[in-house]
Coordinates of C-alpha atoms and ligand atoms in Angstrom, one line a residue:
X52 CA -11.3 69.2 -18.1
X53 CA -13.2 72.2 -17.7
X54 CA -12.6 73.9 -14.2
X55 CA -13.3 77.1 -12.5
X56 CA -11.3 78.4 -10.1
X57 CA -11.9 81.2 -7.4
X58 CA -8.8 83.1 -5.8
X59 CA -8.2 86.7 -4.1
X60 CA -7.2 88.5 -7.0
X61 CA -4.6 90.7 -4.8
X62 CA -1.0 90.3 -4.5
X63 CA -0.9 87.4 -1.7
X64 CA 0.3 84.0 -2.4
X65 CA -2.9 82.0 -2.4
X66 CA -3.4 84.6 -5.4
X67 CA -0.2 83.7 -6.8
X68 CA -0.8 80.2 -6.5
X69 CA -4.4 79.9 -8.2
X70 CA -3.1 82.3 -11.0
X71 CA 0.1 80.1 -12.3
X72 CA -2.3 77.1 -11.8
X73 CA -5.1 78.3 -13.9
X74 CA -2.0 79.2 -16.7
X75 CA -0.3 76.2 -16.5
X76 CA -3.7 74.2 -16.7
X77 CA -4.9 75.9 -19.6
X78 CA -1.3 75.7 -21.2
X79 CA -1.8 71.4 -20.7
X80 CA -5.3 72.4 -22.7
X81 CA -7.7 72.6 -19.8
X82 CA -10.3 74.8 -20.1
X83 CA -10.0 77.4 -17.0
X84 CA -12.5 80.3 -15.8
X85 CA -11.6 82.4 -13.0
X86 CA -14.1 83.8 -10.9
X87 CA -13.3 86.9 -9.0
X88 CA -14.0 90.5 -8.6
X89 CA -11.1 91.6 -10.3
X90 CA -8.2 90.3 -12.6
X91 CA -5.9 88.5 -10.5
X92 CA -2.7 90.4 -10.7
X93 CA -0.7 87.7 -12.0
X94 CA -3.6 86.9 -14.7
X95 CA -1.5 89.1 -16.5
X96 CA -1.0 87.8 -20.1
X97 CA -3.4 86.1 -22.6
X98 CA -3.8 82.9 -23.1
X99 CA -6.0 80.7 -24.8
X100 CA -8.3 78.2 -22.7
X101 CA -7.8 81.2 -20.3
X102 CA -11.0 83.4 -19.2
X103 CA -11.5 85.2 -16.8
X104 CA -15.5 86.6 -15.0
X105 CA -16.0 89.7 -12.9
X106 CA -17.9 89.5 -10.2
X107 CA -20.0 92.7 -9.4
X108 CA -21.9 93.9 -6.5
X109 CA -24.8 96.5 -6.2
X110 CA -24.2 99.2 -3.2
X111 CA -27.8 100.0 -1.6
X112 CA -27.9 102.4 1.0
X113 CA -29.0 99.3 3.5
X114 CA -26.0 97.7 2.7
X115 CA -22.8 98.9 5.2
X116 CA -20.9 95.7 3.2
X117 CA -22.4 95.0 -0.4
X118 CA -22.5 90.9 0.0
X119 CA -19.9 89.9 -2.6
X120 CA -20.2 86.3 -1.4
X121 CA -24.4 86.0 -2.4
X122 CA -22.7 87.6 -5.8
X123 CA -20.2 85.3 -6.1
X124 CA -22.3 82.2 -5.5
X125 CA -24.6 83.3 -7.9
X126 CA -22.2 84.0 -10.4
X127 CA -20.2 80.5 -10.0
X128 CA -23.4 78.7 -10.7
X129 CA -24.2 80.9 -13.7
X130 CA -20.1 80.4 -15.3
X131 CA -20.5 76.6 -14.3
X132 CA -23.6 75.9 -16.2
X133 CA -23.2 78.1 -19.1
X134 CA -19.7 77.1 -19.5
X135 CA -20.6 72.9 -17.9
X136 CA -17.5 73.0 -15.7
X137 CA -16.3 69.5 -13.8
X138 CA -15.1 71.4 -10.6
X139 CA -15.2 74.8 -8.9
X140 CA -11.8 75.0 -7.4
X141 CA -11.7 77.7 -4.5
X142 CA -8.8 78.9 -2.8
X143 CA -8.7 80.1 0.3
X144 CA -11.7 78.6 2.6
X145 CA -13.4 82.3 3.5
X146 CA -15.7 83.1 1.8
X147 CA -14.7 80.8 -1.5
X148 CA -15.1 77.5 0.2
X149 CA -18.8 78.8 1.3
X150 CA -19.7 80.7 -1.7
X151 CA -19.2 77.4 -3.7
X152 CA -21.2 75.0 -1.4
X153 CA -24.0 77.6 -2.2
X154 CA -23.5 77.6 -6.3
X155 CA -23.4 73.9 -5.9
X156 CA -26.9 74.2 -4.5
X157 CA -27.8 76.5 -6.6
X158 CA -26.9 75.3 -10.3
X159 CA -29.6 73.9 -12.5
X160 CA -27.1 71.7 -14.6
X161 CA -24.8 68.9 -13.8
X162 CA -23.2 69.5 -10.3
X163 CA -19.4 70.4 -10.6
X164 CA -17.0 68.8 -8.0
X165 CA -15.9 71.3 -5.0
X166 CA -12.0 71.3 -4.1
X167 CA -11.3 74.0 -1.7
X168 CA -7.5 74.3 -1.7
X169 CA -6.2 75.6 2.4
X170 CA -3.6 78.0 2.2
X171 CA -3.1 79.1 5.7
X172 CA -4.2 82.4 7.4
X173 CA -7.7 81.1 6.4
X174 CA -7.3 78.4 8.7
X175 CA -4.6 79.7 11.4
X176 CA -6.1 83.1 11.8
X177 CA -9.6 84.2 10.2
X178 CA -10.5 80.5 9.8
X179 CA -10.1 79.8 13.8
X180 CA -11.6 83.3 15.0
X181 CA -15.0 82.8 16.3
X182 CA -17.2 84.5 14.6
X183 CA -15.9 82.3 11.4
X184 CA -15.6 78.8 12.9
X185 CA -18.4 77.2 12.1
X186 CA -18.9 78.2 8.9
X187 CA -15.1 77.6 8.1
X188 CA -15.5 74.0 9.5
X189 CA -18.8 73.0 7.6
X190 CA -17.5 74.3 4.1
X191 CA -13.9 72.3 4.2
X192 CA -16.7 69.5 5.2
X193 CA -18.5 70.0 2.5
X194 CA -15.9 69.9 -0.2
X195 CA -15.8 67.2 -2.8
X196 CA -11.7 67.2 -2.0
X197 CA -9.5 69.5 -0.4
X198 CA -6.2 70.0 -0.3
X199 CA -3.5 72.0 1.6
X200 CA 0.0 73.8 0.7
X201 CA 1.3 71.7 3.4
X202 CA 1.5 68.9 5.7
X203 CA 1.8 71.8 8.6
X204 CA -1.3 73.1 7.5
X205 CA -3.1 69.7 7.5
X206 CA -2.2 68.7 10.5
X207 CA -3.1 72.3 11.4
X208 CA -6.7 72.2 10.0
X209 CA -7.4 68.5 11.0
X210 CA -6.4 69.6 14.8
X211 CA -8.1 73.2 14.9
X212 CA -11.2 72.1 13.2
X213 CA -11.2 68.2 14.5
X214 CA -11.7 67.7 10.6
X215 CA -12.9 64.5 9.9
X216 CA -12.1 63.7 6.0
X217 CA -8.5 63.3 4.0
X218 CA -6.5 66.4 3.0
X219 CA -4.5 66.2 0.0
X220 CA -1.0 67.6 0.9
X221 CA 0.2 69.6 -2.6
X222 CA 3.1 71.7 -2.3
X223 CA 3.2 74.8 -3.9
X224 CA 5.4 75.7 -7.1
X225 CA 6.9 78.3 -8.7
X226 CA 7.4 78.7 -12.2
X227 CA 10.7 78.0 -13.5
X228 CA 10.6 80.5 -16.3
X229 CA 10.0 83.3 -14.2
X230 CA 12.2 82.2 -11.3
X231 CA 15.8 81.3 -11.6
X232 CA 19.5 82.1 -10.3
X233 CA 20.5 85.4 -12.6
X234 CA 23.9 85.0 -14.2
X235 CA 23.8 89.0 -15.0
X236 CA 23.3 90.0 -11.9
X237 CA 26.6 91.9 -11.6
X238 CA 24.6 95.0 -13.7
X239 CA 21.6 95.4 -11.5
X240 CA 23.7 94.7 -8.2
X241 CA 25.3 98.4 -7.8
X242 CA 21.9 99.6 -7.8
X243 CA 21.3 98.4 -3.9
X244 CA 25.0 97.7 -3.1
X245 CA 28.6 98.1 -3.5
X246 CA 30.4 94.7 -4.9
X247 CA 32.2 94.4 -1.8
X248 CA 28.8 94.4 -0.2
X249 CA 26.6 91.7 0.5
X250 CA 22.8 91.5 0.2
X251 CA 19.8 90.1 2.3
X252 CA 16.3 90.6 1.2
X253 CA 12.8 90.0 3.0
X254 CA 9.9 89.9 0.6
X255 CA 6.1 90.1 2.5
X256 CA 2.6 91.6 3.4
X257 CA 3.8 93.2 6.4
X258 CA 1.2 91.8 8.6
X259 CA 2.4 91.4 12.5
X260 CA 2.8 87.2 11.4
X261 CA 5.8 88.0 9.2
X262 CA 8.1 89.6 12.3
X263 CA 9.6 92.2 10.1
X264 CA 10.9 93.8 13.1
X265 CA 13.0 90.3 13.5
X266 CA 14.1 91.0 10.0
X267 CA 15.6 94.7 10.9
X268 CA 16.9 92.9 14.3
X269 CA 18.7 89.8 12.2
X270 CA 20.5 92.4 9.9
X271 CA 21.1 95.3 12.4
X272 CA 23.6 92.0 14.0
X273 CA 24.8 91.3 10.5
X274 CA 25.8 94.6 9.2
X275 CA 28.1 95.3 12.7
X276 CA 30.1 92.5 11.0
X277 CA 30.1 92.3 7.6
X278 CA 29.6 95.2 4.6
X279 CA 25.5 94.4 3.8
X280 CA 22.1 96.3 2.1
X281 CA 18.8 95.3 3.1
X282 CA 16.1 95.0 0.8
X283 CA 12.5 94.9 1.9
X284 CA 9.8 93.8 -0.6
X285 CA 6.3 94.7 0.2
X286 CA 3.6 96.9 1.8
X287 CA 1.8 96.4 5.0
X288 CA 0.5 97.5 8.4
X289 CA 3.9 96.9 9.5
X290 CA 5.6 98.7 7.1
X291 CA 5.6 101.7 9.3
X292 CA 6.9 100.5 12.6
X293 CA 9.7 98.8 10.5
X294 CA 11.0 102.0 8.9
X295 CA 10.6 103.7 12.7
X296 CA 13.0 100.6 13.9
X297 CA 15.4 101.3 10.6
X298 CA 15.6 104.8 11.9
X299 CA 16.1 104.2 15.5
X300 CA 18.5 102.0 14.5
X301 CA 20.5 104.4 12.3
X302 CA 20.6 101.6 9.3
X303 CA 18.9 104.3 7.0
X304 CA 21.4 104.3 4.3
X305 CA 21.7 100.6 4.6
X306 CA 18.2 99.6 3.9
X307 CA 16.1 100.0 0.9
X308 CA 11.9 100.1 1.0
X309 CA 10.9 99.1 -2.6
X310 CA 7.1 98.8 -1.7
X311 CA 4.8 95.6 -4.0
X312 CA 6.8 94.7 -6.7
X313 CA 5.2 92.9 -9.9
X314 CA 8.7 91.1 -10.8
X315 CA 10.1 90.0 -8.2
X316 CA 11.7 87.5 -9.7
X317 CA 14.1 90.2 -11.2
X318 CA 14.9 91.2 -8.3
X319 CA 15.5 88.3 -5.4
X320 CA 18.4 86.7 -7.5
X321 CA 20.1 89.8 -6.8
X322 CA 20.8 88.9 -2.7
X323 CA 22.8 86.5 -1.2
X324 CA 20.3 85.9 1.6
X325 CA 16.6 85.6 2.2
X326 CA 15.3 86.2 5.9
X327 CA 11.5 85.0 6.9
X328 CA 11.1 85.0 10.1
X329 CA 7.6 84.5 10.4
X330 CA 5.4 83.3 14.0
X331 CA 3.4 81.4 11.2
X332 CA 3.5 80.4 8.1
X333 CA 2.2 77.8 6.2
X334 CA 4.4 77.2 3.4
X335 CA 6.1 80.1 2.7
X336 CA 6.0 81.2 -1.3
X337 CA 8.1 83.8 -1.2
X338 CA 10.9 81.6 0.4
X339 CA 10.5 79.3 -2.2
X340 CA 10.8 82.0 -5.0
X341 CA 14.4 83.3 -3.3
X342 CA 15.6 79.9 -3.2
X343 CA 14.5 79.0 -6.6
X344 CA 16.4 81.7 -7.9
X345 CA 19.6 80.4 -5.7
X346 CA 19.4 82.5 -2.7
X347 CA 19.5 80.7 0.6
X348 CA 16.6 81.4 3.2
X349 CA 17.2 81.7 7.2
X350 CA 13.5 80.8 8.2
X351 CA 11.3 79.4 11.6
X352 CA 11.0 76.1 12.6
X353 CA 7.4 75.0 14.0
X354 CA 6.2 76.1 10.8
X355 CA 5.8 74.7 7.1
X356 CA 8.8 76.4 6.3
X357 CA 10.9 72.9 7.4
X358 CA 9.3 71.4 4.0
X359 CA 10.1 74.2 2.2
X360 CA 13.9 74.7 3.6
X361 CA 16.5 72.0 4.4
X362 CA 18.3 73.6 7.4
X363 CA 22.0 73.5 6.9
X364 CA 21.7 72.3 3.1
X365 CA 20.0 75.5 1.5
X366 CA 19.2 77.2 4.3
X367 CA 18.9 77.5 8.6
X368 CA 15.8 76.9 10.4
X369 CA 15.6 78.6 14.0
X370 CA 12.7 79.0 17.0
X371 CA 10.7 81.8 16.4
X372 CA 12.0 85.4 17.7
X373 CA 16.0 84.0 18.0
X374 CA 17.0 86.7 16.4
X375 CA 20.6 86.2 17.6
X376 CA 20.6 82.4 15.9
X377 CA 19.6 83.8 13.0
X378 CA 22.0 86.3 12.9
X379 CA 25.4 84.3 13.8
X380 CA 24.2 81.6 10.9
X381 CA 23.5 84.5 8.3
X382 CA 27.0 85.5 9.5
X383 CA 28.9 82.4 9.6
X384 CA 27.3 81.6 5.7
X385 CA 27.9 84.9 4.2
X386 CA 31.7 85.0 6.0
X387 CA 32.5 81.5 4.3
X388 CA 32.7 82.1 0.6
X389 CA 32.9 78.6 -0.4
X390 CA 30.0 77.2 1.6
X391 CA 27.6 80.2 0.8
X392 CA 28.0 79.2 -3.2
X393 CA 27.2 75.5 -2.1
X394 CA 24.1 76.8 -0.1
X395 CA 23.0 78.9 -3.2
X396 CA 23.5 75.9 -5.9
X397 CA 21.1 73.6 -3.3
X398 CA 18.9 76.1 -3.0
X399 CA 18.3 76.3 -6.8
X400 CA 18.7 72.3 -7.4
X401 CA 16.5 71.7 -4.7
X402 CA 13.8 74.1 -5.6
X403 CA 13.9 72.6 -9.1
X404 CA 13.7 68.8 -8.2
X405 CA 11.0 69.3 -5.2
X406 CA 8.7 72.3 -5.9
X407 CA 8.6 72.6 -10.4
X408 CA 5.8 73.6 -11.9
X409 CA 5.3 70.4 -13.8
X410 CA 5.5 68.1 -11.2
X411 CA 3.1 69.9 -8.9
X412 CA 0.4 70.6 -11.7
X413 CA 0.6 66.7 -12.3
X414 CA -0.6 66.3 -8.5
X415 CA -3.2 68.2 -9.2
X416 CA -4.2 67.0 -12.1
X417 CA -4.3 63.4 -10.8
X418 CA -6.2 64.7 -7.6
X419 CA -8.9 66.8 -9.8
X420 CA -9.3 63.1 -11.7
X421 CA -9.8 61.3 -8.5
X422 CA -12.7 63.5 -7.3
X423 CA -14.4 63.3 -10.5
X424 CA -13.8 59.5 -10.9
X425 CA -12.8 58.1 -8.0
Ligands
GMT601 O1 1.2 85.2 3.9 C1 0.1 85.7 3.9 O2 -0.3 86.3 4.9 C2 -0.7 85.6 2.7 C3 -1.3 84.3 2.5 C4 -2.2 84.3 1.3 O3 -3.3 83.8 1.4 O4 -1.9 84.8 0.2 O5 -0.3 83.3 2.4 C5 -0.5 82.0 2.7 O6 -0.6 81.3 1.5 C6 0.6 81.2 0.8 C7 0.3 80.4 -0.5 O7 -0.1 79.1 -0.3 C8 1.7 80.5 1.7 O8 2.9 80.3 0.9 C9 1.9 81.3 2.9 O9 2.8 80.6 3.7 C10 0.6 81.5 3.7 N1 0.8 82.4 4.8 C11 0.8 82.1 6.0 O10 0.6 80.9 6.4 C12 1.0 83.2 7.0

């Protein structure tokens, strides 16, 4: 097939997401042209069947916002025709679910398929804010197919925007190259902690959603009874308050800020134990990266976390903001020796058998054939 495909090209998991896709298709042969106004960070190796088109805008001094989405409409059309694509897949719904209803207009050639894949904020917070609604709700409408990371989020979108049509539930993946349970890890481990210490790790954009402060909370509890490091993956507007509440906890020598990190698969099989405690989250990426690489995840229930994490099995789901839940499981798992190895096996068997790369990439394969066929 040939397919375009439209993603934020900055660290973020719908990013992540549309970049191992677009790999993985071209590796099965597909032909796959990203659309974007910059190389998605993870777009990070060539490949052939792999190409990637920049998006530019003009600045004008009547412009206070250039308008990347006229410029990224007119550019899809202009990649699909020249290059005869089947489908546009956007993800994200804002702008890239608009932006492709207006390429489909716009194209002189054969009209490629729309699938506008949901990933969560778009729906939960910038899709639902008013001045985005409409819009939001008329482009998922007008999609050939869409699909969503989760059943959460389905349900979600169906009930915010009383959506109408069938949403294809596919999970997301990780790769299982890039992400598994280190066997070395005793060489890297001194760097963050002593061997008699254990380690948790949170790995995020910072944003108030994530409840990093919940995160600093959770391990403040666990470190009063048990020898741990913290480390905290990520940059964000709530970077700052979180290194205040490190401080006025007195846990500075005890956690570690590593900022964005490209490889963080080298790094999560390093810890023991993955905290996200997020108010929101659709499906959680970056929990399924820890547990792929055998680190259990303490996590929210009310969320799409529960298809991601199997409380008591490879991990413990709790209410949102019990922080003292959290806590006495992180403590009672890392305290028993033998059951926190059995958590950290599931969590790498289970990541494998439900969420590998092949599996999912068949879903979406069969889905892509079913909107152009079916
Ligand atoms: O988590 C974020 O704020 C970033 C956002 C994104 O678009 O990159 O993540 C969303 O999409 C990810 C990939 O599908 C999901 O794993 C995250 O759960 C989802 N974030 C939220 O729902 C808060």
């Amino acid at each position: 097939m040939r397919i375009g495909i439209t993603c934020y090209p900055v660290a973020g998991g719908s990013g992540i997401v549309a970049t191992e896709l677009g790999h993985k298709l071209a590796e099965r042969g597909h032909q796959v042209h990203f659309i974007s106004y910059a190389l998605p960070f993870r777009l990070d190796r060539f490949q052939p069947n792999l190409f990637f088109h920049g998006v530019e805008t003009t600045a004008y001094p009547l412009f206070k916002h250039p308008p990347y989405t006229l410029a990224l409409a007119t550019k899809m059309a202009e990649v699909a025709c020249e290059n005869e694509l089947e489908i546009l897949h956007v993800h994200y719904a804002i702008p890239h679910a608009t932006c492709a209803f207006l390429a489909k207009q716009l194209v002189t050639c054969k009209k490629p398929k729309i699938i506008t894949t949901l990933h969560g904020t778009d729906i939960t917070l910038v899709g639902s804010d008013p001045s985005y609604f409409d819009i939001t709700k008329f482009s998922i409408e007008a999609s050939d197919g869409i699909t969503a990371v989760s059943k959460y989020l389905a349900d979600e979108t169906i009930e915010i925007f009383e959506i109408d049509r069938k949403i294809r539930v596919i999970h997301n993946f990780f790769d299982d190259r890039r992400f598994s349970p280190q066997t070395d890890q005793c060489c890297k481990r001194h760097v963050f902690a002593k061997p008699t210490e254990f380690i948790i790790s949170h790995l995020s954009n910072f944003r108030p959603v994530k409840r990093t402060l919940d995160v600093i909370a959770v391990f403040d509890r666990i470190q009063k009874e048990l020898p741990a490091k913290l480390m905290l993956i990520g940059e964000g507007p709530d970077a700052i308050l979180a290194r205040r509440q490190v401080k006025k906890r007195g846990l500075k020598d005890k956690v570690t800020f590593l900022g964005n990190q490209d490889r963080v698969e080298a790094i999560l099989p390093l810890s023991d134990l993955f905290l996200l405690p997020s108010e929101d989250e659709s499906f959680g990426l970056a929990a399924l990266e820890a547990l792929a690489c055998g680190v259990p995840v303490i996590g929210t229930t009310n969320t799409g976390l529960v298809e991601v994490v199997s409380h008591g099995i490879d991990g413990f789901l709790f209410p949102v903001g019990d922080t003292a839940a959290m806590a006495e499981a992180a403590i009672g798992l890392l305290a028993d020796r033998e059951q926190l190895n059995r958590f950290k096996a599931e969590a790498a068997s289970l990541a494998l058998q439900r969420f590998n790369a092949d599996k999912i990439i068949d879903e979406y394969e069969r889905y892509y054939e079913e909107v152009l066929h079916g």
